[in-house]
Coordinates of C-alpha atoms (C1' of nucleotides) in Angstrom, one line a residue:
Chain A
M663 CA 0.2 0.0 -0.2
D664 CA 2.9 2.3 -0.6
D665 CA 4.6 1.7 -3.9
T666 CA 2.6 3.7 -5.6
A667 CA 4.0 7.5 -5.6
D668 CA 1.0 9.5 -5.1
V669 CA -2.6 9.0 -3.9
N670 CA -4.1 12.4 -5.0
A671 CA -3.5 13.2 -8.7
P672 CA -4.8 16.8 -9.1
E673 CA -3.7 17.4 -11.6
A674 CA -4.9 14.8 -13.6
L675 CA -7.5 16.4 -16.1
A676 CA -6.1 20.3 -15.9
G677 CA -5.8 22.4 -18.5
S678 CA -9.0 22.8 -20.3
A679 CA -12.0 23.4 -17.8
P680 CA -14.7 24.4 -19.5
L681 CA -17.1 23.2 -16.9
R682 CA -16.3 20.5 -14.8
R683 CA -19.0 20.3 -12.0
L684 CA -18.5 16.5 -12.3
S685 CA -19.3 14.5 -9.2
L686 CA -16.1 11.5 -9.2
Y687 CA -19.2 8.9 -9.4
E688 CA -20.0 10.6 -12.7
V689 CA -16.8 10.3 -14.2
V690 CA -16.1 7.0 -12.7
A691 CA -19.8 6.0 -13.9
E692 CA -19.3 7.4 -17.1
Q693 CA -15.9 5.5 -17.9
L694 CA -17.4 2.5 -16.6
R695 CA -19.7 2.6 -18.7
E696 CA -18.3 2.8 -21.9
M697 CA -15.6 -0.2 -20.6
V698 CA -18.9 -2.4 -20.6
L699 CA -20.3 -0.8 -23.7
E700 CA -17.3 -1.5 -25.6
G701 CA -16.2 -4.9 -24.2
E702 CA -13.5 -3.8 -22.4
L703 CA -14.8 -5.6 -19.2
L704 CA -16.5 -8.9 -20.3
P705 CA -19.9 -10.3 -20.0
G706 CA -20.4 -12.2 -16.8
S707 CA -16.7 -10.7 -15.3
R708 CA -16.5 -10.3 -11.9
I709 CA -15.4 -6.6 -10.8
S710 CA -12.6 -6.2 -8.4
E711 CA -13.3 -3.1 -6.3
K712 CA -9.8 -2.7 -5.5
R713 CA -8.4 -2.9 -9.1
L714 CA -11.1 -0.4 -10.6
C715 CA -10.3 1.8 -7.7
E716 CA -6.6 1.4 -8.3
S717 CA -7.0 1.7 -12.2
F718 CA -9.2 4.8 -11.9
E719 CA -7.1 5.9 -8.9
V720 CA -10.0 6.9 -6.7
S721 CA -11.7 5.4 -3.3
R722 CA -13.9 2.5 -3.1
T723 CA -16.9 5.7 -2.3
P724 CA -17.4 7.2 -5.5
L725 CA -16.6 3.6 -7.4
R726 CA -19.5 2.2 -5.2
E727 CA -21.8 4.8 -6.0
A728 CA -21.2 4.8 -9.7
L729 CA -21.7 0.9 -9.7
K730 CA -24.9 1.7 -8.3
V731 CA -25.8 3.8 -11.2
L732 CA -24.3 1.0 -13.2
A733 CA -26.7 -1.1 -11.7
N734 CA -29.8 0.7 -12.4
E735 CA -28.7 1.0 -15.8
G736 CA -28.5 -2.9 -15.9
L737 CA -25.3 -2.9 -17.0
V738 CA -23.9 -4.7 -13.9
E739 CA -25.2 -6.8 -11.3
L740 CA -25.3 -6.3 -7.7
L741 CA -24.4 -9.2 -6.3
P742 CA -25.3 -9.2 -2.0
N743 CA -21.6 -9.6 -0.2
R744 CA -19.7 -10.8 -3.1
G745 CA -18.8 -7.1 -5.6
A746 CA -20.8 -6.9 -8.7
K747 CA -20.2 -8.6 -12.0
V748 CA -20.9 -7.4 -15.7
T749 CA -24.3 -8.8 -16.5
E750 CA -24.6 -11.2 -19.6
V751 CA -26.0 -10.6 -22.9
D752 CA -28.7 -12.6 -22.8
P753 CA -30.6 -13.3 -26.1
R754 CA -34.0 -13.5 -24.6
E755 CA -33.6 -10.0 -22.9
V756 CA -32.7 -8.5 -25.9
A757 CA -35.6 -10.0 -28.0
D758 CA -37.8 -8.3 -25.4
L759 CA -36.0 -4.7 -25.3
F760 CA -36.6 -4.8 -29.3
E761 CA -39.9 -6.0 -29.1
V762 CA -40.4 -2.5 -26.6
M763 CA -38.5 -0.5 -29.0
V764 CA -40.4 -1.5 -31.8
E765 CA -43.1 0.2 -30.1
L766 CA -41.7 3.2 -28.6
E767 CA -40.1 3.9 -32.3
A768 CA -44.0 3.6 -33.5
L769 CA -44.9 6.1 -30.6
S770 CA -42.3 8.4 -31.6
G771 CA -43.2 8.2 -35.1
H772 CA -46.9 9.6 -34.7
L773 CA -45.7 12.0 -32.2
L774 CA -43.3 13.6 -34.5
A775 CA -45.5 13.7 -37.7
R776 CA -47.5 15.8 -35.4
R777 CA -44.9 18.0 -33.7
A778 CA -42.0 18.6 -35.6
G779 CA -41.2 21.8 -37.0
E780 CA -40.3 23.0 -40.8
A781 CA -37.2 23.8 -39.4
E782 CA -36.7 20.5 -37.6
I783 CA -37.3 18.2 -40.3
A784 CA -34.7 20.5 -42.6
E785 CA -32.6 19.8 -40.1
L786 CA -33.4 16.0 -40.1
R787 CA -33.0 16.1 -43.8
A788 CA -29.3 17.5 -43.8
L789 CA -28.0 15.5 -41.0
H790 CA -29.6 12.5 -43.5
R791 CA -27.3 13.8 -46.2
Q792 CA -24.2 14.1 -44.5
M793 CA -24.6 10.4 -43.0
L794 CA -25.4 9.1 -46.7
D795 CA -22.0 11.4 -47.7
H796 CA -20.4 8.7 -45.1
Y797 CA -21.8 5.8 -46.5
R798 CA -21.0 6.5 -50.1
R799 CA -17.4 7.2 -48.6
Q800 CA -17.3 4.3 -46.7
E801 CA -16.7 6.1 -43.5
R802 CA -17.8 3.5 -41.1
P803 CA -17.3 5.3 -37.8
E804 CA -18.6 8.5 -39.3
Y805 CA -21.6 7.1 -40.5
F806 CA -22.2 5.4 -37.2
R807 CA -21.8 8.4 -35.0
L808 CA -24.5 10.3 -37.6
N809 CA -26.7 7.8 -37.5
Q810 CA -26.9 7.5 -33.9
R811 CA -27.2 11.7 -33.9
I812 CA -30.0 11.1 -36.2
H813 CA -31.9 8.4 -34.2
R814 CA -31.5 10.3 -30.6
R815 CA -32.9 14.0 -32.5
L816 CA -35.4 11.7 -33.6
A817 CA -36.5 11.3 -30.0
E818 CA -35.7 14.5 -28.8
I819 CA -38.1 16.2 -31.6
S820 CA -41.3 13.9 -30.7
G821 CA -41.2 16.1 -27.5
N822 CA -42.1 13.4 -25.0
G823 CA -39.6 13.9 -22.6
V824 CA -40.2 10.9 -20.6
L825 CA -40.0 8.6 -24.4
L826 CA -36.7 10.2 -24.8
E827 CA -35.4 8.7 -21.4
L828 CA -36.4 5.4 -22.1
E829 CA -35.3 4.7 -25.6
T830 CA -31.9 7.0 -24.7
A831 CA -31.9 4.0 -21.5
L832 CA -32.9 1.0 -24.1
N833 CA -30.5 2.2 -26.4
L834 CA -27.6 1.5 -23.9
K835 CA -28.6 -2.3 -24.0
I836 CA -28.9 -2.3 -27.5
T837 CA -25.8 -0.8 -28.3
R838 CA -24.2 -3.5 -25.9
A839 CA -26.1 -6.3 -28.2
R840 CA -24.7 -5.2 -31.0
Y841 CA -21.1 -4.9 -29.8
A842 CA -21.3 -8.8 -28.1
A843 CA -22.7 -9.6 -31.3
N844 CA -19.8 -8.3 -32.9
M845 CA -21.7 -6.0 -35.4
K846 CA -21.0 -2.2 -34.3
L847 CA -22.9 -1.5 -37.6
G848 CA -24.5 -4.1 -40.0
R849 CA -27.3 -3.6 -42.6
W850 CA -25.4 -0.5 -44.4
D851 CA -27.3 0.1 -47.3
E852 CA -30.7 -1.4 -46.2
S853 CA -30.2 0.8 -42.8
A854 CA -30.1 3.8 -45.2
R855 CA -33.0 2.9 -47.3
E856 CA -35.1 2.9 -44.3
H857 CA -33.8 5.9 -43.1
E858 CA -34.6 7.4 -46.8
R859 CA -38.4 6.2 -45.9
I860 CA -38.2 7.8 -42.4
L861 CA -37.0 11.0 -43.8
D862 CA -39.8 11.0 -46.6
A863 CA -42.9 10.1 -43.9
L864 CA -41.6 12.7 -42.4
E865 CA -41.7 15.5 -44.8
R866 CA -45.3 14.3 -45.8
R867 CA -46.0 14.5 -41.7
D868 CA -47.6 11.1 -42.3
G869 CA -48.0 9.7 -39.2
E870 CA -49.0 6.3 -40.3
A871 CA -46.9 5.6 -42.7
L872 CA -43.7 7.3 -40.1
A873 CA -44.7 5.3 -37.0
C874 CA -44.6 2.2 -39.8
A875 CA -41.4 3.4 -41.5
M876 CA -39.3 3.5 -38.0
R877 CA -41.2 0.4 -35.9
D878 CA -39.7 -1.2 -39.4
H879 CA -36.8 -0.2 -39.1
M880 CA -35.9 -1.4 -35.6
R881 CA -37.5 -4.4 -36.1
K882 CA -35.1 -5.3 -38.8
T883 CA -32.2 -3.8 -36.4
G884 CA -33.6 -6.4 -34.0
D885 CA -33.6 -9.1 -36.2
A886 CA -30.1 -8.3 -37.2
V887 CA -28.6 -8.1 -34.1
L888 CA -30.4 -11.2 -32.4
E889 CA -29.1 -13.5 -35.4
G890 CA -25.3 -11.8 -34.8
L891 CA -26.0 -12.9 -31.7
A892 CA -27.1 -16.5 -32.3
S893 CA -24.2 -17.4 -34.6
R894 CA -21.7 -16.6 -31.6
Chain B
M1301 CA -22.0 13.5 18.5
D1302 CA -22.2 12.1 22.5
D1303 CA -26.0 12.5 23.5
T1304 CA -27.3 9.5 21.5
A1305 CA -26.4 6.6 23.8
D1306 CA -25.5 3.4 21.0
V1307 CA -24.5 4.2 17.8
N1308 CA -24.8 0.8 16.7
A1309 CA -28.4 -1.0 17.2
P1310 CA -27.7 -4.3 15.8
E1311 CA -31.1 -5.4 17.3
A1312 CA -32.8 -3.1 15.3
L1313 CA -35.2 -6.0 13.2
A1314 CA -34.5 -9.0 15.3
G1315 CA -37.1 -11.7 15.5
S1316 CA -38.4 -13.1 12.3
A1317 CA -35.9 -13.2 9.8
P1318 CA -37.2 -15.2 6.4
L1319 CA -34.2 -13.9 4.4
R1320 CA -33.0 -10.8 5.3
R1321 CA -29.5 -10.6 3.2
L1322 CA -31.1 -6.7 2.6
S1323 CA -27.9 -4.4 2.3
L1324 CA -28.8 -1.5 4.5
Y1325 CA -28.9 1.2 1.7
E1326 CA -31.7 -1.0 -0.3
V1327 CA -33.5 -0.8 3.2
V1328 CA -33.0 2.6 3.2
A1329 CA -34.2 3.2 -0.1
E1330 CA -37.3 1.7 -0.2
Q1331 CA -38.3 3.8 3.3
L1332 CA -37.1 6.6 1.2
R1333 CA -39.0 6.0 -2.3
E1334 CA -42.1 5.1 0.4
M1335 CA -41.8 8.7 2.3
V1336 CA -41.8 10.0 -1.5
L1337 CA -44.6 8.0 -3.0
E1338 CA -46.9 8.9 0.1
G1339 CA -46.0 12.7 0.2
E1340 CA -43.8 12.5 3.5
L1341 CA -41.5 14.4 1.7
L1342 CA -42.9 17.2 -0.1
P1343 CA -42.2 17.6 -3.8
G1344 CA -39.6 20.5 -3.8
S1345 CA -38.1 19.8 -0.8
R1346 CA -34.4 19.8 0.0
I1347 CA -33.2 17.0 1.9
S1348 CA -30.6 17.3 4.9
E1349 CA -28.5 13.7 4.5
K1350 CA -28.1 15.0 8.7
R1351 CA -31.5 14.8 9.6
L1352 CA -32.0 11.7 7.7
C1353 CA -29.1 9.7 9.0
E1354 CA -30.2 10.4 12.6
S1355 CA -33.8 9.3 11.3
F1356 CA -33.1 6.2 9.7
E1357 CA -29.9 5.9 12.7
V1358 CA -27.5 4.8 9.4
S1359 CA -24.2 6.3 8.5
R1360 CA -24.6 8.7 5.6
T1361 CA -22.8 6.2 3.0
P1362 CA -25.9 4.3 3.0
L1363 CA -28.3 7.0 2.8
R1364 CA -26.1 8.6 0.0
E1365 CA -26.4 4.9 -1.9
A1366 CA -30.2 5.3 -1.6
L1367 CA -30.2 8.6 -2.4
K1368 CA -28.5 7.8 -6.0
V1369 CA -30.8 4.9 -6.6
L1370 CA -33.8 7.2 -6.3
A1371 CA -32.3 9.7 -8.3
N1372 CA -32.2 7.3 -11.1
E1373 CA -35.8 6.3 -10.0
G1374 CA -36.5 10.4 -10.6
L1375 CA -38.3 10.5 -7.1
V1376 CA -35.1 13.1 -6.1
E1377 CA -32.4 15.4 -7.7
L1378 CA -29.0 15.4 -6.9
L1379 CA -27.9 18.8 -7.0
P1380 CA -24.1 19.3 -7.0
N1381 CA -22.4 20.4 -4.1
R1382 CA -26.0 20.7 -2.3
G1383 CA -27.5 18.1 -1.7
A1384 CA -31.1 16.3 -2.8
K1385 CA -34.7 17.5 -3.3
V1386 CA -37.5 15.7 -3.6
T1387 CA -39.0 16.1 -7.6
E1388 CA -41.6 18.0 -8.1
V1389 CA -44.5 16.5 -9.9
D1390 CA -44.5 18.3 -13.3
P1391 CA -48.3 17.9 -15.1
R1392 CA -45.9 18.0 -18.3
E1393 CA -44.0 15.1 -17.5
V1394 CA -46.8 13.3 -15.7
A1395 CA -48.8 13.8 -19.6
D1396 CA -45.5 12.6 -21.1
L1397 CA -45.6 9.1 -18.9
F1398 CA -48.8 8.4 -19.6
E1399 CA -48.6 9.1 -23.5
V1400 CA -45.9 6.2 -23.3
M1401 CA -47.7 3.9 -21.0
V1402 CA -50.6 3.9 -23.0
E1403 CA -48.6 2.1 -25.4
L1404 CA -47.2 0.0 -23.0
E1405 CA -50.2 -1.2 -21.9
A1406 CA -51.4 -1.7 -25.6
L1407 CA -47.9 -3.9 -26.1
S1408 CA -49.2 -6.1 -23.0
G1409 CA -52.4 -6.8 -24.5
H1410 CA -51.4 -7.7 -27.9
L1411 CA -48.6 -10.3 -25.9
L1412 CA -50.8 -11.5 -23.1
A1413 CA -53.6 -12.4 -25.5
R1414 CA -51.0 -14.3 -27.4
R1415 CA -49.1 -15.8 -24.4
A1416 CA -51.4 -16.0 -21.4
G1417 CA -51.8 -19.8 -20.3
E1418 CA -55.3 -21.0 -19.3
A1419 CA -54.6 -21.3 -15.9
E1420 CA -53.3 -17.7 -15.8
I1421 CA -56.5 -16.0 -17.3
A1422 CA -58.2 -18.2 -14.5
E1423 CA -56.1 -16.8 -11.7
L1424 CA -56.8 -12.9 -13.3
R1425 CA -60.1 -13.9 -13.1
A1426 CA -60.2 -14.8 -9.7
L1427 CA -58.5 -11.6 -8.7
H1428 CA -60.5 -9.6 -10.6
R1429 CA -63.8 -11.3 -8.5
Q1430 CA -62.2 -10.6 -5.4
M1431 CA -61.3 -7.0 -6.5
L1432 CA -65.4 -6.6 -7.4
D1433 CA -66.3 -8.0 -3.8
H1434 CA -64.1 -5.7 -2.3
Y1435 CA -65.7 -3.2 -4.3
R1436 CA -69.1 -4.1 -3.7
R1437 CA -68.2 -3.8 0.1
Q1438 CA -66.1 0.1 -0.6
E1439 CA -63.3 -1.3 1.0
R1440 CA -60.7 1.0 -0.8
P1441 CA -57.4 0.0 0.4
E1442 CA -58.3 -3.8 -0.2
Y1443 CA -59.4 -3.0 -3.5
F1444 CA -56.5 -0.4 -4.5
R1445 CA -54.3 -3.0 -3.3
L1446 CA -56.1 -6.0 -5.5
N1447 CA -56.0 -3.4 -9.1
Q1448 CA -52.3 -2.8 -8.3
R1449 CA -51.7 -6.5 -8.3
I1450 CA -53.9 -7.6 -11.5
H1451 CA -51.9 -4.9 -13.1
R1452 CA -48.5 -6.4 -12.4
R1453 CA -49.6 -9.9 -12.8
L1454 CA -50.8 -8.9 -16.3
A1455 CA -47.4 -7.1 -16.6
E1456 CA -46.1 -10.2 -15.4
I1457 CA -47.9 -12.7 -17.2
S1458 CA -47.1 -10.7 -20.6
G1459 CA -44.0 -12.5 -20.7
N1460 CA -41.9 -9.9 -21.4
G1461 CA -39.2 -8.8 -18.5
V1462 CA -38.2 -5.6 -20.4
L1463 CA -41.9 -4.3 -20.5
L1464 CA -42.7 -5.2 -17.1
E1465 CA -39.4 -3.2 -15.8
L1466 CA -40.3 -0.6 -17.9
E1467 CA -44.2 -0.7 -16.6
T1468 CA -43.0 -1.1 -12.7
A1469 CA -40.4 1.9 -12.8
L1470 CA -43.2 4.0 -14.9
N1471 CA -45.9 3.2 -12.3
L1472 CA -43.6 4.5 -9.2
K1473 CA -44.0 7.9 -10.6
I1474 CA -47.9 7.4 -11.9
T1475 CA -48.6 6.5 -8.0
R1476 CA -46.8 9.5 -7.0
A1477 CA -48.7 11.4 -9.5
R1478 CA -52.0 10.0 -8.1
Y1479 CA -50.9 10.8 -4.5
A1480 CA -49.9 14.6 -5.4
A1481 CA -53.5 14.8 -7.4
N1482 CA -55.0 13.9 -3.9
M1483 CA -56.7 10.9 -5.7
K1484 CA -55.0 7.7 -4.5
L1485 CA -58.1 6.2 -6.6
G1486 CA -60.4 7.6 -8.5
R1487 CA -63.2 6.4 -10.8
W1488 CA -64.4 3.4 -8.8
D1489 CA -67.2 2.6 -11.0
E1490 CA -65.5 3.2 -14.3
S1491 CA -62.2 1.6 -13.6
A1492 CA -64.0 -1.8 -12.4
R1493 CA -66.0 -1.7 -15.8
E1494 CA -62.8 -1.4 -17.6
H1495 CA -61.6 -4.5 -16.1
E1496 CA -64.6 -6.2 -17.4
R1497 CA -63.8 -5.6 -20.4
I1498 CA -59.9 -6.6 -20.4
L1499 CA -61.2 -9.5 -18.9
D1500 CA -63.7 -10.6 -21.3
A1501 CA -60.8 -9.8 -24.1
L1502 CA -58.4 -11.4 -22.6
E1503 CA -60.4 -15.0 -22.5
R1504 CA -61.8 -14.2 -26.1
R1505 CA -57.9 -14.1 -26.6
D1506 CA -58.7 -10.9 -28.6
G1507 CA -55.3 -9.1 -29.0
E1508 CA -56.9 -5.9 -30.8
A1509 CA -59.7 -5.7 -28.7
L1510 CA -57.6 -6.6 -25.2
A1511 CA -55.0 -4.0 -26.7
C1512 CA -57.4 -1.4 -27.1
A1513 CA -59.0 -2.1 -23.6
M1514 CA -56.2 -1.7 -22.0
R1515 CA -54.7 1.2 -23.8
D1516 CA -58.1 3.0 -22.9
H1517 CA -58.2 2.1 -19.5
M1518 CA -54.6 3.8 -19.2
R1519 CA -55.4 6.6 -21.3
K1520 CA -58.6 7.4 -18.9
T1521 CA -56.8 7.2 -15.8
G1522 CA -53.9 9.5 -17.2
D1523 CA -56.8 12.0 -18.2
A1524 CA -58.5 11.2 -14.4
V1525 CA -55.0 12.6 -13.0
L1526 CA -54.1 15.1 -15.2
E1527 CA -57.7 16.9 -14.3
G1528 CA -56.5 16.1 -10.5
L1529 CA -53.6 17.9 -10.9
A1530 CA -54.6 20.9 -12.8
S1531 CA -57.3 21.9 -10.2
R1532 CA -55.0 21.9 -7.0
Chain C
dG1154 C1' -6.4 -39.6 -2.4
dC1155 C1' -10.2 -37.4 -1.1
dT1156 C1' -13.3 -34.5 1.8
dC1157 C1' -14.5 -32.1 5.5
dT1158 C1' -13.0 -28.7 8.8
dG1159 C1' -11.4 -24.8 10.4
dA1160 C1' -8.0 -21.0 10.4
dA1161 C1' -5.9 -17.4 7.9
dT1162 C1' -7.0 -14.0 4.3
dT1163 C1' -8.9 -11.1 1.1
dT1164 C1' -13.3 -8.4 -0.1
dT1165 C1' -17.1 -6.4 0.8
dG1166 C1' -20.1 -3.7 4.1
dA1167 C1' -20.4 0.7 6.5
dA1168 C1' -19.0 4.2 9.9
dT1169 C1' -16.0 7.6 10.4
dT1170 C1' -12.7 11.2 9.6
dC1171 C1' -10.8 15.0 6.6
dA1172 C1' -11.0 18.2 3.1
dA1173 C1' -13.3 21.4 0.2
dA1174 C1' -17.7 24.3 -0.9
dA1175 C1' -21.6 26.8 0.4
dT1176 C1' -24.2 28.8 3.5
dA1177 C1' -25.0 32.0 7.7
dT1178 C1' -23.4 35.7 10.4
dA1179 C1' -20.8 39.4 11.9
dT1180 C1' -17.9 43.5 10.7
dT1181 C1' -16.6 47.4 8.8
dA1182 C1' -17.1 51.2 5.7
dT1183 C1' -19.8 54.4 3.1
Chain D
dA1093 C1' -29.1 51.9 8.3
dT1094 C1' -27.4 49.4 4.1
dA1095 C1' -24.6 47.4 1.4
dA1096 C1' -20.3 44.8 0.6
dT1097 C1' -16.7 42.2 2.0
dA1098 C1' -14.2 38.8 5.7
dT1099 C1' -14.9 35.2 9.0
dA1100 C1' -17.5 31.6 11.0
dT1101 C1' -20.5 27.4 10.9
dT1102 C1' -22.7 24.2 8.2
dT1103 C1' -23.0 20.8 4.8
dT1104 C1' -21.7 18.3 1.1
dG1105 C1' -17.7 15.5 -1.4
dA1106 C1' -14.6 11.9 -0.9
dA1107 C1' -10.4 9.2 1.2
dT1108 C1' -9.8 6.4 5.1
dT1109 C1' -10.5 3.2 8.8
dC1110 C1' -13.2 -0.2 11.1
dA1111 C1' -16.0 -4.7 11.3
dA1112 C1' -18.5 -8.6 9.2
dA1113 C1' -18.8 -11.9 5.5
dA1114 C1' -16.9 -14.8 2.4
dT1115 C1' -13.0 -17.0 0.0
dT1116 C1' -8.7 -19.6 0.2
dC1117 C1' -5.4 -22.6 2.1
dA1118 C1' -4.1 -26.3 5.2
dG1119 C1' -4.6 -29.8 7.8
dA1120 C1' -6.8 -33.7 10.1
dG1121 C1' -9.8 -37.6 9.5
dC1122 C1' -12.0 -41.2 6.6

DNA sequence: GCTCTGAATTTTGAATTCAAAATATATTAT
DNA sequence: ATAATATATTTTGAATTCAAAATTCAGAGC
């Protein structure tokens, strides 16, 4: 307990400080989240508090608080008196997840057709065009990023805060399932065409068509992920 | 730090111990949850850690862990460096809540019609009859309890774990909104008739009708709660 | 040789302590 | 008397400490 020199490293994130009123446990939670999502911490593996404390250079208090947050998000499991483990990706649960997500997307579609402003539709169209550019240039990471951003924007513009929260939360698990299925993004072309359909319906403000398009898109994504999970 | 005699009170919950491997923070979280739901801690009020620690007779560590859990459930808000406050009941958010819940109920209905076993349908019918008994005898608390139990059972039997979790989580906030609207249960008669419709559709295994009935029931509940909230 | 029992060690749960931020109070100058 | 600043107190954030539970490992018994 004495070989590491500086226990407190206050110069850790010095330099630019736009707004860093972040509690320590929030920083740790975000790091952990990423590690779990990207598979750096493998599903099913036990989490040693000591190891993580050392790697993050924080005490156990904020780490344990962060673990509680992650547990509520369903990324880790807290076993009584025996620490935490990363939750397994259960295909059954993933199926349930998509079954719900599909309906949330449909609701989103109905709301969007009613509530989206002209400016917002234009913004989405612009994002869509950008994404297509990346598609043509085969720039996967950028494509993926824009894809995510469009979906988030759609949820935001539907104007229902609860819906946005739920979609965000479920999307966490979906992202994880994707990684687990070794398909950070599958179905480039198909997916792009489905997005086209979504944008079209939105511009026509055809709620029913939009709901169907979004529902379909999510359903197909789900099928692909589940297939990927099955063939491991 | 000296007037209270025993800091550690190990004889707190002695006696019956069917299984008590409950972490302290879980117990505290459950207590807090109840206090917030029942309005014992008023919306908007600041939470003093010291006061609560003393009243619960625990140290700040488990209390703070519990607060983090409640924050994720949306019952309290964590302000950086200035503690926690009970979240306000925002009619706008409650409206969003029901907008989503209505669709989740519809999904639940579709799944139920497909997946419920005969035995489970019989069980639900039995619970329904019991509830009607309490209705006839005007036993409000028992009626309310059965009502809740039926809804939970419906969610369970629909066989989608994610759906069950979401409905449970959202139901927390709905319960809180009900209390805030001073209507622990409104619409006895209407509600009973709607339940009748639900049971009928389920016994006929008419997915469409069941989804409609459940959707309607939730929508009407929402309208009533929102009306109650508006007239405060 | 294997299993079961029982210490020694490690790991977790919870209380306490220390430090920093925020709030309240007092003091002084205008 | 009021307002602004400085100081004291309280309250929160995070590290440390202490105790209890679980795990590991050794040895005895079969």
